[in-house]
PDB file of C-alpha atoms in Angstrom:
ATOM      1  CA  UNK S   6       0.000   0.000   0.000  1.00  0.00           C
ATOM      2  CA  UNK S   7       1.232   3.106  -0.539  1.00  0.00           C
ATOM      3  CA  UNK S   8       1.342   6.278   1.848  1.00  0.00           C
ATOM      4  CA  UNK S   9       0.859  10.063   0.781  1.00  0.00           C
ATOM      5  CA  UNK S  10       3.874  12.154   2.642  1.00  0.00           C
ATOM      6  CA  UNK S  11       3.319  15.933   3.004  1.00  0.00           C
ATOM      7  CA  UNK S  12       6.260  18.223   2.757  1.00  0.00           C
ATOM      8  CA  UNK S  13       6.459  21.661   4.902  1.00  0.00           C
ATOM      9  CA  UNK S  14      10.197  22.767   4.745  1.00  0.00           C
ATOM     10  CA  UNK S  15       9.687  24.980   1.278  1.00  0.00           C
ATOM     11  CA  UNK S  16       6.514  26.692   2.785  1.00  0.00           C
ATOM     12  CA  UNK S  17       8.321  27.560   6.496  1.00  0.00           C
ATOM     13  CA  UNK S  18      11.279  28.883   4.208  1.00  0.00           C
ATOM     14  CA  UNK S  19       9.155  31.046   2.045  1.00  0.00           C
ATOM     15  CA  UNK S  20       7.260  32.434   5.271  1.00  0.00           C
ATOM     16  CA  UNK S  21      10.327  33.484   6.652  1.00  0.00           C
ATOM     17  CA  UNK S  22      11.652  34.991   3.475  1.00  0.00           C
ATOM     18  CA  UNK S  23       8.500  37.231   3.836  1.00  0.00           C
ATOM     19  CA  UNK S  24       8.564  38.226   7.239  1.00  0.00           C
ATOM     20  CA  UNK S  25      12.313  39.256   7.536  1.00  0.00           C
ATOM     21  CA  UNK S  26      11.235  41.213   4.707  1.00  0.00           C
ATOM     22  CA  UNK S  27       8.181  42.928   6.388  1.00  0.00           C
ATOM     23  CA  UNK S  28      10.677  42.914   9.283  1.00  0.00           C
ATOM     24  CA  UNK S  29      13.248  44.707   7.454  1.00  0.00           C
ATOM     25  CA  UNK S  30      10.281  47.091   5.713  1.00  0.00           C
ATOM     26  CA  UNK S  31       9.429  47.972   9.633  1.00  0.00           C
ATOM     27  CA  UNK S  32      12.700  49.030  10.648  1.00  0.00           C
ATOM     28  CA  UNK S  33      13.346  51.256   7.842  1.00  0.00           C
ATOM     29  CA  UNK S  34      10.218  53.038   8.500  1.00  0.00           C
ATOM     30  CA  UNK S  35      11.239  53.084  12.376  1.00  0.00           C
ATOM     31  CA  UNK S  36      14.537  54.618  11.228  1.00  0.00           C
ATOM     32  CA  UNK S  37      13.037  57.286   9.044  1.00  0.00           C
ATOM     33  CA  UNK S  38      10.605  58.228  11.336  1.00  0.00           C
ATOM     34  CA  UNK S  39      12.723  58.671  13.793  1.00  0.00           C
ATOM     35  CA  UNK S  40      15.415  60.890  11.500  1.00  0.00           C
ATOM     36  CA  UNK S  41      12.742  63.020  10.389  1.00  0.00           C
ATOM     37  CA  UNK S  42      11.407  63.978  14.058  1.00  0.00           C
ATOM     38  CA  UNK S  43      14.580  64.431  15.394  1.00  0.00           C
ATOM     39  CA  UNK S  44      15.653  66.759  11.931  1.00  0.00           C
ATOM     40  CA  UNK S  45      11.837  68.159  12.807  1.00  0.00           C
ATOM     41  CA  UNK S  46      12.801  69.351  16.487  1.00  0.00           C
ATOM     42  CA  UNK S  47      16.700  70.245  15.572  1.00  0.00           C
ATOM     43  CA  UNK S  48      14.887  72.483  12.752  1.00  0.00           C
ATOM     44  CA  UNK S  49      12.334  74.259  14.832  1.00  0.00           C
ATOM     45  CA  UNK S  50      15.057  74.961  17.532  1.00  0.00           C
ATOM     46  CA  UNK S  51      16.862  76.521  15.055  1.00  0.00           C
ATOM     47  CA  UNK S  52      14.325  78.403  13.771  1.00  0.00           C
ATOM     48  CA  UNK S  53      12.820  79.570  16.898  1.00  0.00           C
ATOM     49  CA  UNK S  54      16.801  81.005  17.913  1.00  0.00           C
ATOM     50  CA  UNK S  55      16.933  82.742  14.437  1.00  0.00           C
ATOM     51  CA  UNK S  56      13.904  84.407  14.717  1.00  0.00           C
ATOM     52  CA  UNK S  57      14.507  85.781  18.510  1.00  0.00           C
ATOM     53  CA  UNK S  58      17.928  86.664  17.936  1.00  0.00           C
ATOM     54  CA  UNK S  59      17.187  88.956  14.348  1.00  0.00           C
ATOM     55  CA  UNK S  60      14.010  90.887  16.353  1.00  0.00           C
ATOM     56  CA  UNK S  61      16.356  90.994  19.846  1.00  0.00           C
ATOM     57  CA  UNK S  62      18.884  92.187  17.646  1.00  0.00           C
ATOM     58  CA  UNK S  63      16.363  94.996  16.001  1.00  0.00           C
ATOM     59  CA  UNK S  64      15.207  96.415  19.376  1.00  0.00           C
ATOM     60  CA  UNK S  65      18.987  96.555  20.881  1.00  0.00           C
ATOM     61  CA  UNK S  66      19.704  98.949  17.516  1.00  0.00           C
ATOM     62  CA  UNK S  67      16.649 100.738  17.499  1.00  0.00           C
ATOM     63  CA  UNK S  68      15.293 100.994  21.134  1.00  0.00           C
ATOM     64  CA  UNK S  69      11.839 101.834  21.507  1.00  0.00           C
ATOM     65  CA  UNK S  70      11.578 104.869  19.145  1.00  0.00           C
ATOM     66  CA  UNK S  71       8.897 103.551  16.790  1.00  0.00           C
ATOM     67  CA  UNK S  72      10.409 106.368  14.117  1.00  0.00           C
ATOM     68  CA  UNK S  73      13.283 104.186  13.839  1.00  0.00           C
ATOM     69  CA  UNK S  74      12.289 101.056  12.754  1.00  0.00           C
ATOM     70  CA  UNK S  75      12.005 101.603   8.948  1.00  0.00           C
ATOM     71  CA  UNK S  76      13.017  99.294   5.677  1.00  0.00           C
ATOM     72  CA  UNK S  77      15.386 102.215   5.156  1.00  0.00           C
ATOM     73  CA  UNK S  78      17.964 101.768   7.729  1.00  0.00           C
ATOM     74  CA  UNK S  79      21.064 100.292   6.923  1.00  0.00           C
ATOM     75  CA  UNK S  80      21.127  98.202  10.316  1.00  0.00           C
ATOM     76  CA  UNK S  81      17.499  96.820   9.927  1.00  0.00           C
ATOM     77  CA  UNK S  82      17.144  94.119   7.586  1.00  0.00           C
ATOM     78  CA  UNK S  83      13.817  94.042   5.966  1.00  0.00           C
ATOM     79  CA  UNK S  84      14.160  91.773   2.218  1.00  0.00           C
ATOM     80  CA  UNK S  85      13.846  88.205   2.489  1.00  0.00           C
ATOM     81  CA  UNK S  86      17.749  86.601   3.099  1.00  0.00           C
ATOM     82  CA  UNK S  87      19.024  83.457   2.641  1.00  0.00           C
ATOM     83  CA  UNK S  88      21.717  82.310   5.212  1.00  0.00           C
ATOM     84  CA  UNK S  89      24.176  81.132   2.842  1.00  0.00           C
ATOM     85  CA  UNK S  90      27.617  80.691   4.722  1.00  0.00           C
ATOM     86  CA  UNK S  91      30.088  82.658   4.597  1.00  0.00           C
ATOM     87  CA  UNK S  92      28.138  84.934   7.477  1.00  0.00           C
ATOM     88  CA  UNK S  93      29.498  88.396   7.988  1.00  0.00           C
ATOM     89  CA  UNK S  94      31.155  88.762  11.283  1.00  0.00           C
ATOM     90  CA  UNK S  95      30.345  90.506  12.895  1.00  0.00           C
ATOM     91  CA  UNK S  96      27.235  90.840  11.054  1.00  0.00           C
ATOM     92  CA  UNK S  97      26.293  93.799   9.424  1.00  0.00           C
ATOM     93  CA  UNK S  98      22.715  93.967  10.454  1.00  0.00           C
ATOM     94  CA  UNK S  99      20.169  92.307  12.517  1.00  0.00           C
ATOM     95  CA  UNK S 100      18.718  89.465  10.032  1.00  0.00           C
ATOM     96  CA  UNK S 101      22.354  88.085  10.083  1.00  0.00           C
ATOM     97  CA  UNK S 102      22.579  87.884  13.656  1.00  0.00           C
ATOM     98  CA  UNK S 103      19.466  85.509  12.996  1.00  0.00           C
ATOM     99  CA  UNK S 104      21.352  83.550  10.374  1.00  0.00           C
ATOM    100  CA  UNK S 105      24.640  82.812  12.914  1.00  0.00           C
ATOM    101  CA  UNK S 106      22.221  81.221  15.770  1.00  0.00           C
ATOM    102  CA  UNK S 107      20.721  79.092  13.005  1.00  0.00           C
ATOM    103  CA  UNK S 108      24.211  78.460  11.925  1.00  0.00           C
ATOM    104  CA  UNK S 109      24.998  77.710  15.733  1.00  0.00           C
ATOM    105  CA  UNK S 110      21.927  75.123  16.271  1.00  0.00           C
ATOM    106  CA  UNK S 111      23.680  73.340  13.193  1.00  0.00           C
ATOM    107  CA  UNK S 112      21.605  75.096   9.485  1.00  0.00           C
ATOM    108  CA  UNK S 113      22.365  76.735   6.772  1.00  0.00           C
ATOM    109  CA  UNK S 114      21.300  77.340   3.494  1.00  0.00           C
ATOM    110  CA  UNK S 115      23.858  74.999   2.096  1.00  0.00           C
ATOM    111  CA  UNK S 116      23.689  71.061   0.495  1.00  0.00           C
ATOM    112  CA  UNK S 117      20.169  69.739   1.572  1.00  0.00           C
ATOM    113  CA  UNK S 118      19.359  72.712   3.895  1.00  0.00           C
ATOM    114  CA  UNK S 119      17.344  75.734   3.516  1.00  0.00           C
ATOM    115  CA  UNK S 120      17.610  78.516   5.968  1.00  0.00           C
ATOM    116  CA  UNK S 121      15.816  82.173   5.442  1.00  0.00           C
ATOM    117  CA  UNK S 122      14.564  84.701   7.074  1.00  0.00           C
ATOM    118  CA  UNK S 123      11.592  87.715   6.044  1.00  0.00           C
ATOM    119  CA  UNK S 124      11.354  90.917   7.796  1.00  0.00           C
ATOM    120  CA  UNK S 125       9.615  94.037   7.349  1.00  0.00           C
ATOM    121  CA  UNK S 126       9.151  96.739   9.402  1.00  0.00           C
ATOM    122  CA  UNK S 127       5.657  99.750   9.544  1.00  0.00           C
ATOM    123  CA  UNK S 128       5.898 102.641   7.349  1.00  0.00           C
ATOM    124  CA  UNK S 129       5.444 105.170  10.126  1.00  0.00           C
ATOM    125  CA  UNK S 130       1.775 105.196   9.908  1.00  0.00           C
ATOM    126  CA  UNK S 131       0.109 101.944   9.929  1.00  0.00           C
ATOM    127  CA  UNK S 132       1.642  98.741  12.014  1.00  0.00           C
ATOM    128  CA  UNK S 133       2.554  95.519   9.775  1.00  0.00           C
ATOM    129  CA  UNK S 134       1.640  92.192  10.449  1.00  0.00           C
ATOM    130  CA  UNK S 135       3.638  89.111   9.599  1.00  0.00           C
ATOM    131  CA  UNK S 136       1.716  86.425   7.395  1.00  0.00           C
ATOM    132  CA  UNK S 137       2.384  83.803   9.948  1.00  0.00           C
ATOM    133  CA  UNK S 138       0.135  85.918  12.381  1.00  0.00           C
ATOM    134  CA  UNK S 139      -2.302  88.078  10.888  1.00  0.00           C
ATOM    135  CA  UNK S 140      -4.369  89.675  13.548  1.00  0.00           C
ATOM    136  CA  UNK S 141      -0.630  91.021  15.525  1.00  0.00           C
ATOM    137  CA  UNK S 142       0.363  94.478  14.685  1.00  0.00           C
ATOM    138  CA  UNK S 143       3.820  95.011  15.398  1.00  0.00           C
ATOM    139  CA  UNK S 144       6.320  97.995  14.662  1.00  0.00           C
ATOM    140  CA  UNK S 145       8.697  95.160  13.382  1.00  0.00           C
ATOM    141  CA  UNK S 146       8.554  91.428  12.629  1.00  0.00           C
ATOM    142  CA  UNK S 147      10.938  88.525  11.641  1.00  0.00           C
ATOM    143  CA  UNK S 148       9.873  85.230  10.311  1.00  0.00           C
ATOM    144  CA  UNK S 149      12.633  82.324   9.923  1.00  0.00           C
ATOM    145  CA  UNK S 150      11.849  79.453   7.882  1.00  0.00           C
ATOM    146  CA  UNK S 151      14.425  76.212   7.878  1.00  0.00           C
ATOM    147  CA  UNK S 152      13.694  72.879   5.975  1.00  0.00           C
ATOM    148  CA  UNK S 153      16.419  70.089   5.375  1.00  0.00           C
ATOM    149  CA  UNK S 154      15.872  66.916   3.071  1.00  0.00           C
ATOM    150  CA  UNK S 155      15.862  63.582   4.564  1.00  0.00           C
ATOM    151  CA  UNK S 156      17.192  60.456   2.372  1.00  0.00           C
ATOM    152  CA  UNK S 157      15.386  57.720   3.056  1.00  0.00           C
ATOM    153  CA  UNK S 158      15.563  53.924   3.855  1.00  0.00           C
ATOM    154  CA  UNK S 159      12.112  52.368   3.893  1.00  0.00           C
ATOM    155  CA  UNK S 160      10.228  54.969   1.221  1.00  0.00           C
ATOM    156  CA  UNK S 161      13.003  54.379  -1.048  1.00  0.00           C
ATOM    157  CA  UNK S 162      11.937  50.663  -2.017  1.00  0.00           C
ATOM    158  CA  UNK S 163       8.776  52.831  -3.391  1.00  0.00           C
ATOM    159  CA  UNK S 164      10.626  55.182  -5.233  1.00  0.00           C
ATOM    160  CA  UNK S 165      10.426  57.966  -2.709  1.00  0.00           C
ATOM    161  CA  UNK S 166      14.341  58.319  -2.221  1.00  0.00           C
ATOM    162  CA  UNK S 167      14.163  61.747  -0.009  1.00  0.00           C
ATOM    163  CA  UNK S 168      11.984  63.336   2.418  1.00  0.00           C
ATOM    164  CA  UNK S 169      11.515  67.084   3.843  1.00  0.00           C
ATOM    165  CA  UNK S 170      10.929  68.245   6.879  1.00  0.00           C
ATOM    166  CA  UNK S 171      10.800  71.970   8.152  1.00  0.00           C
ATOM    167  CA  UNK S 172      10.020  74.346  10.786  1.00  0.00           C
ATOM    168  CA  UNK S 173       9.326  78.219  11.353  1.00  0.00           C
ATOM    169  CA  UNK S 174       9.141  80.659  13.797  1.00  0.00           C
ATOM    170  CA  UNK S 175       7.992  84.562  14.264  1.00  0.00           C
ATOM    171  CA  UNK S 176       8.885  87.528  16.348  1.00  0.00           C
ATOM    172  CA  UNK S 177       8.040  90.510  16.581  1.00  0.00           C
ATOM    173  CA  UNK S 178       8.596  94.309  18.328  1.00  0.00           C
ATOM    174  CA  UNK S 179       5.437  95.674  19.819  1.00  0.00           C
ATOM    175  CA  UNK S 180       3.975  97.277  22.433  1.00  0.00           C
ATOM    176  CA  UNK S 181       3.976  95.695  25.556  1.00  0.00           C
ATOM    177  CA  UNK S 182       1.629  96.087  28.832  1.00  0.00           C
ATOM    178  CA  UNK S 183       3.352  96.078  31.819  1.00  0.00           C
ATOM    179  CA  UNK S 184       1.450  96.290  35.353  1.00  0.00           C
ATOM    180  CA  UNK S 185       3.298  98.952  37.114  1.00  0.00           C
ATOM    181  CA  UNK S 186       5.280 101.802  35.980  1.00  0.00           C
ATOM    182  CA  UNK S 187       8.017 101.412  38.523  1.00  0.00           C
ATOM    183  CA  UNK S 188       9.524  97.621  39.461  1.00  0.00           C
ATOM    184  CA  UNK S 189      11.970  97.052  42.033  1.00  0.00           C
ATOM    185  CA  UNK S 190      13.135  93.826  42.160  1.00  0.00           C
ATOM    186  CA  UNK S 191      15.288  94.078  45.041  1.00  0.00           C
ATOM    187  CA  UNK S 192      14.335  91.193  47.770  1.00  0.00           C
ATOM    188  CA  UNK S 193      14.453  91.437  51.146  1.00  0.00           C
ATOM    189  CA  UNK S 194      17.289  89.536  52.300  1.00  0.00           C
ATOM    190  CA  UNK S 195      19.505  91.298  49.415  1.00  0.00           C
ATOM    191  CA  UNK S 196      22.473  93.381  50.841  1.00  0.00           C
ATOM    192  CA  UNK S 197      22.285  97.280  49.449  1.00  0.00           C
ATOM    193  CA  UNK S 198      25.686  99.283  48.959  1.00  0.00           C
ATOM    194  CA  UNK S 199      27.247 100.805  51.412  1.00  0.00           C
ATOM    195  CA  UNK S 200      25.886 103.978  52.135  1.00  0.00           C
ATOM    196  CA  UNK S 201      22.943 103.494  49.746  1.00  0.00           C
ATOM    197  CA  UNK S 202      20.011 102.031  52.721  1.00  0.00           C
ATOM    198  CA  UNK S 203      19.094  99.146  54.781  1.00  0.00           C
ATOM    199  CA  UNK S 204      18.970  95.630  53.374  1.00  0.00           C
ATOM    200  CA  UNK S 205      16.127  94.990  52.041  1.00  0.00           C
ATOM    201  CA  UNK S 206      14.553  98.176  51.190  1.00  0.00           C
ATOM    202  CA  UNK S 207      13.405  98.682  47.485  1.00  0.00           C
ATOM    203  CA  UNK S 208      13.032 102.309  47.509  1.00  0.00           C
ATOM    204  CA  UNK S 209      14.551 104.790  49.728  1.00  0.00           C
ATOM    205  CA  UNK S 210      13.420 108.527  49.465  1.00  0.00           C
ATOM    206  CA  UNK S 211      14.889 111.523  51.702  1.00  0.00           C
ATOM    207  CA  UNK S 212      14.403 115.226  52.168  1.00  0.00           C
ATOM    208  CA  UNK S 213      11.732 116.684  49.702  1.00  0.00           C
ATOM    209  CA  UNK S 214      11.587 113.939  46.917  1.00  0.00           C
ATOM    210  CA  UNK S 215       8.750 113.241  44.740  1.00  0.00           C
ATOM    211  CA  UNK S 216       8.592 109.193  43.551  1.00  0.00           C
ATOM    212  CA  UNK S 217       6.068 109.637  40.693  1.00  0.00           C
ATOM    213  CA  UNK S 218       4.759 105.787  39.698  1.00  0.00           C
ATOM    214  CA  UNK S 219       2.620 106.671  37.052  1.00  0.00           C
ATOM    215  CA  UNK S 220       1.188 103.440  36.477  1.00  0.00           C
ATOM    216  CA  UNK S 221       1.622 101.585  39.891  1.00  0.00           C
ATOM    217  CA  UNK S 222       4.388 100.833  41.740  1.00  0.00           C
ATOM    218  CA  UNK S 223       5.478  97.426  42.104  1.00  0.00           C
ATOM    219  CA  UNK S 224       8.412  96.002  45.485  1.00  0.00           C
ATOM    220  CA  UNK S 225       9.712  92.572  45.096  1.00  0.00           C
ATOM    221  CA  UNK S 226      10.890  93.361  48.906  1.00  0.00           C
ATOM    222  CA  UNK S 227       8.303  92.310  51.791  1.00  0.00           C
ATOM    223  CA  UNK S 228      10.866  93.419  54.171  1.00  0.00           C
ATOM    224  CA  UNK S 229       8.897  95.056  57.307  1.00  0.00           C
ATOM    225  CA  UNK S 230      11.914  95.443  60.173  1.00  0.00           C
ATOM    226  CA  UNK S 231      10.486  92.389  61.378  1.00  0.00           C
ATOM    227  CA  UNK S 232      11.064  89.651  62.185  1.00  0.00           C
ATOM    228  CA  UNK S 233      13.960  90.181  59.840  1.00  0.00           C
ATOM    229  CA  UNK S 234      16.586  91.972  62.201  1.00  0.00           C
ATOM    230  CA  UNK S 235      17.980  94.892  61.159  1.00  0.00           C
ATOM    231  CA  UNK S 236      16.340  95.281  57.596  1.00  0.00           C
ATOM    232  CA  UNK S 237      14.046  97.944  56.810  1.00  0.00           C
ATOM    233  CA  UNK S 238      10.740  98.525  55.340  1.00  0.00           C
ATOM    234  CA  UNK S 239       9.862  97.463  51.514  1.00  0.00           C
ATOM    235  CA  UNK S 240      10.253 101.030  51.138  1.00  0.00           C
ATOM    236  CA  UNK S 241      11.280 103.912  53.152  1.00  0.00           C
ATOM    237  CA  UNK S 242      10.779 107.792  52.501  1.00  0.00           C
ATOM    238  CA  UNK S 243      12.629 110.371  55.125  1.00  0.00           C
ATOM    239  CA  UNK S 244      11.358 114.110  55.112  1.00  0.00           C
ATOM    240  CA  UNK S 245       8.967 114.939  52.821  1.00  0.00           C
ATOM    241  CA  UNK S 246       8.359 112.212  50.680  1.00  0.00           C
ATOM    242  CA  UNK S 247       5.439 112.381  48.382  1.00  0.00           C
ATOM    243  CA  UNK S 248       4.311 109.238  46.423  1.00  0.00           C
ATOM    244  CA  UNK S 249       2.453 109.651  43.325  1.00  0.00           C
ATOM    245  CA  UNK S 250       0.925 106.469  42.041  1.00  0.00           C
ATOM    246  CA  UNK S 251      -2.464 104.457  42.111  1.00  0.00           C
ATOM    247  CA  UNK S 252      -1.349 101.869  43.959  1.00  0.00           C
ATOM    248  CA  UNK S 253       1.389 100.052  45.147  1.00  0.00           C
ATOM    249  CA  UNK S 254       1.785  96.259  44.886  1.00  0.00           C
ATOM    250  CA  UNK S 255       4.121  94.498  48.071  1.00  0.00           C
ATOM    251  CA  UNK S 256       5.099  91.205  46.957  1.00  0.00           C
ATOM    252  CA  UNK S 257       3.227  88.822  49.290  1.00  0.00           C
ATOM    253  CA  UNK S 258       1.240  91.401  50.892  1.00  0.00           C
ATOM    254  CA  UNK S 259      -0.975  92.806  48.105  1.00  0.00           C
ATOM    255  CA  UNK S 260      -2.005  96.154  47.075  1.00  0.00           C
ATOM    256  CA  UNK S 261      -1.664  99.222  49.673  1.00  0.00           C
ATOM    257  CA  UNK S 262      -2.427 102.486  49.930  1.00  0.00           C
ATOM    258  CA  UNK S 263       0.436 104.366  48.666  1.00  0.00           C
ATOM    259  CA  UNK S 264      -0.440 108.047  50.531  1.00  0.00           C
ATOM    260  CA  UNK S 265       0.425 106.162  53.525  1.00  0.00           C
ATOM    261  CA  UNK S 266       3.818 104.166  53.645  1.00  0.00           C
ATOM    262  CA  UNK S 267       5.572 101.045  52.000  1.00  0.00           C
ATOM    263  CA  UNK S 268       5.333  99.069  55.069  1.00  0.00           C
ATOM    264  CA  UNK S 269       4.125  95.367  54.876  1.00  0.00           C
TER     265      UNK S 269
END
């Protein structure tokens, strides 16, 4: 009689075959995944220092004379520029200040990098807004943009032999609201100059002086000669001090009347 034997070694060996290739397939996406979000976060950090630095830059030129920030200074960079290395150094105006901290966090416009930077500034009338935010009007505005090509492992069976990633970033010089018109940020165990008050004390006033706080006034300091021996009060006026403000704000303590004294 004869007997039927079934054979399994070709199908186990053609299994395999296919799952070290999904296998393999797996990893490559793992790897390009992970390339592209790690190019994705180097970008944006790049991006996000170019963009600070050019509009940091722009107010340490210009200050806060809103006259002065105008396409037609020399030291303001307004045209779109592309940080191709070699950057000027020292740079001649703010938008390549931008360019070396993108430089520094490891882009350039160079090989399979992209690195630029817009400006533009208000024409002494009418605020600008950057296109990245619309509804901000600002005196002056910088937008980085940085991008980088990614070979690619797994896409690359497909065809797809490179990918892109990018990032941008925006900042700006505005106006800014700032609760108090004078802030001391002197704390009350900090040691004054000789000669200058008592530890502690955020503002000292003597004879006939007039501390004018227009918009509030505003101690770090919650000294209040005790229990702290030896330090005096958050502030301390001799004579005829007058205080002209709507209110003064004593860290810890809240809002007092400022016709009266400093004290905590």
């Amino acid at each position: 009689m004869r007997r039927l034997e079934r054979r399994s070694g070709g199908q186990v060996l053609v299994m395999t075959t296919l799952s070290l290739f999904v296998l393999c397939g797996m990893l490559g996406l793992a790897v390009d995944l992970g390339i592209g979000y790690f190019t994705k976060k180097s970008a944006q950090a790049a991006a996000d220092a170019a963009a600070l630095a050019a509009a940091h830059q722009a107010l340490a030129q210009e200050g806060d004379t809103a006259s002065k920030y105008s396409c037609g200074a020399t030291d303001l960079g307004c045209s779109t520029r592309s940080c191709v290395p070699p950057i000027p150094g020292p740079p001649t105006d703010n938008l390549n200040y931008g360019c070396l901290y993108a430089q520094a966090n490891g882009f350039v416009t160079q090989g399979r990098q992209t690195v630029t930077l817009e400006a533009a500034a208000w024409n002494g009338t009418t605020k600008t807004s950057p296109p990245t935010v619309p509804g901000l009007s600002v005196y002056y505005w910088v937008t980085a943009r940085v991008s980088q090509r990614i070979p690619q492992l797994f896409s690359a069976i497909l065809g797809n032999t490179e990918g892109g990633v990018g990032a941008r970033a925006t900042a700006a010089v505005t106006d800014g609201d700032v609760f108090g018109s004078l802030i001391l940020l002197n704390r009350e165990h900090e040691t004054l100059p000789s000669g200058i008050g008592d530890t502690g004390a955020d503002l000292i006033g003597g004879g006939s002086s007039v501390v004018n706080g227009g918009e509030g006034i505003v101690l770090s300091s919650a000294a209040n000669g005790s229990p702290y021996a030896g330090e005096s009060q958050s502030g301390s006026g001799g004579g005829t001090v007058t205080v002209i403000a709507p209110g003064t704000f004593i860290r810890t303590t809240g809002e007092v009347n400022p016709t009266i004294d400093w004290r905590s």
